[in-house]
């Protein structure tokens, strides 16, 4: 008995160049299937008559592996210093002041504007490290996941892919069993987090999935981690945790446990490829070796780490160890992936006094290509997706470069990625595709006016 | 005997807010005189019927105090590392390879595209630290200033204001009396430089003036500096010099003279307010005090210094000493002033581990305002102009913010500058005015197609 193959609708795109397997390949036909995934990607193919000719060379987008959407409302509003001291902790106090006031409707409006800006900035999937769950007084919403649905609605408003990571947030510090009062909207335990994650996955919204997160070793103690690990079991979901962002956190962990954060975590709670260590700024070679051996990934957030004065990660160490890397826009002061990659290497250059730190000659002399491909390789795992990028089976997402943009104009094709990272306007895209459809053309989105208007109203309500 | 006042044509603009004396003032009438200078700037004034209402709040532009226009062709093309070592010096070798090939016509095309991009990036005056003077074989052009006129023509093509600084470039190093062969296009002496400067000023092209420059202490030795100082006398022209950019340069100066570069310069060649020290990255508190006492200014180039791995300047030291500061786009990897200011403070934060380093509470809690106003105060002197900014007598230049731009939308007015520096798209301008005329609207320039086409042709000739 034989069956006819199902009739499917595919959309054909063609581009003069696409970034495939770490290089620019010419004359590439891209077939997006009816399921919104790439059905085929074939270089060295003349443009068929029925294909839509894309306006420029095509890059795969990257996953934004770390986002706190509500903090977008606060971007640019914390750049003042009232007294001698201003650091991560004073910033956090001010950020809590905003977090305590945001409603689900406001979160949806903020996140929609953010996701639109992130699409403009070159990301098509965002991982929400989501801890703002409860009502202003700390009691649960009638639907306990009201804030998670607000994020999912915002993603649907814009076309952004979303990985929700409900956060286990149970303690105010290593030696503080209770939360502070201004952390009351965040309070969860392992059961809550795992039920939330399962409920989000069960809802099966298009382009939305869930994993889990632990806020940090100060907010999730050993018993919490053990409980969540037991619930998750061997489910294939991403497990994110903030770690070693601040020198103070390293010192507190040493005082509490006699070990550094990554050292303690890897020793007591075996890591694997589901784990994503966010920041990992303050590391030792021994910790890097432990993480590398586990298969866990690291999420670097260059813009936020610079804004908060966190410090400079050991990028050469992480790259040499082959640890999967991704970028996170985190607090959203910076929302363009090319600016993040640019200043990721620049931070290294300023501290180390040499250029092109991430390059790896002779295998990969291009700093931009090494960074971009490292982030590409880490993307699927960080977001809990089975695949990512310009390959059959992955969601049919793409960035179409505008070769007339400042900084790309006249650049030879083999240097286009270098110029996009290190010289161009950080949003040099003629179009952005998600799931086989064009969601942005020259930065314009079909719903941008309504989204901007809602966002402006929320900003007025919060800060007016 | 009395005379009637001359009848002048003024253009009236009105904006809901303008940045005047370090704060946002409401309802501002700006009168541009027929001479292209501000005739009056009056806050708290209702919009008169005949005024053109600007689309957003108005900032003064900044002077770009350090540019090597030809290096724009190279932006984004040097981000590869062929071997273990890559630093300022290996970058310079590659840059020379480009410098050796550029013709006057090519320089005009490159500079025109650059100046257009710099206008988009928020600069309306550029200081050209100009050392690429002679033919490819080192012989003079029929008109020895052919390359200077190419820059002036490019400025005229775009509306950019230009300060040409012909550079004294005579030696390859502290202990090397001759130039290297690949420096043959740069060779000048004090007489050549002073004649060039006078000739450019005598030509009296609109919006073009000249000062002088010394390449560095390694390329201009004591006798050269003495000779140029004698020729310049007390003429009110800016005198720029690269200094203390590289640790190697500091070491070489110590070896040659027993003193650090700024220490030696200030001791042997009294500085004054005409002098502009470019980079000044590696300083001691004693050197900062010497420079501050002289009235000289410092030109910081954050994007280039990061790109080249030069190091992080002592920004708190320079600010505390009250030294006039400006920004330079230098090698032009970065061409937007807001990105320069953002990462100027971020570099400090990464190294010092605290936030809002440039803020000065309680006098000025805003980091962006402190940096922007410092650069504004240094602008006129660096460019050799008698005044600069939103004040009567200064050229009628302005940046009109687009409050619908990503990162400015919904931001309260009193935080607009903070958000422009630290959160917005780095080119958030609805319009740019030069000399009382709108030269850019939403980034579009009347001649952009022709300029882009010329530039693309040059890039193909150089790198195709």
Short mmCIF file of C-alpha atoms in Angstrom, two decimals, chain A residues 10 33 36 39 41 51 86 92 97 110 127 138 145 152 156 170 232 268 309 356 382 425 458:
data_model
loop_
_atom_site.label_atom_id
_atom_site.label_comp_id
_atom_site.label_asym_id
_atom_site.label_seq_id
_atom_site.Cartn_x
_atom_site.Cartn_y
_atom_site.Cartn_z
CA UNK A 10 6.16 26.13 0.45
CA UNK A 33 7.54 24.89 4.43
CA UNK A 36 7.05 27.59 9.13
CA UNK A 39 12.32 22.60 4.11
CA UNK A 41 18.44 25.43 1.76
CA UNK A 51 10.98 32.57 -5.90
CA UNK A 86 26.25 53.49 42.46
CA UNK A 92 18.52 46.81 41.63
CA UNK A 97 10.58 50.20 42.46
CA UNK A 110 6.14 46.92 27.43
CA UNK A 127 14.22 33.63 26.52
CA UNK A 138 2.29 39.38 46.55
CA UNK A 145 0.14 32.68 35.08
CA UNK A 152 3.11 35.26 25.31
CA UNK A 156 2.18 36.90 19.37
CA UNK A 170 12.73 31.85 47.39
CA UNK A 232 12.23 18.19 35.97
CA UNK A 268 26.62 19.54 44.11
CA UNK A 309 29.71 47.61 35.93
CA UNK A 356 40.54 40.63 17.65
CA UNK A 382 19.49 27.94 25.25
CA UNK A 425 24.66 50.83 11.96
CA UNK A 458 2.28 52.75 29.94
#
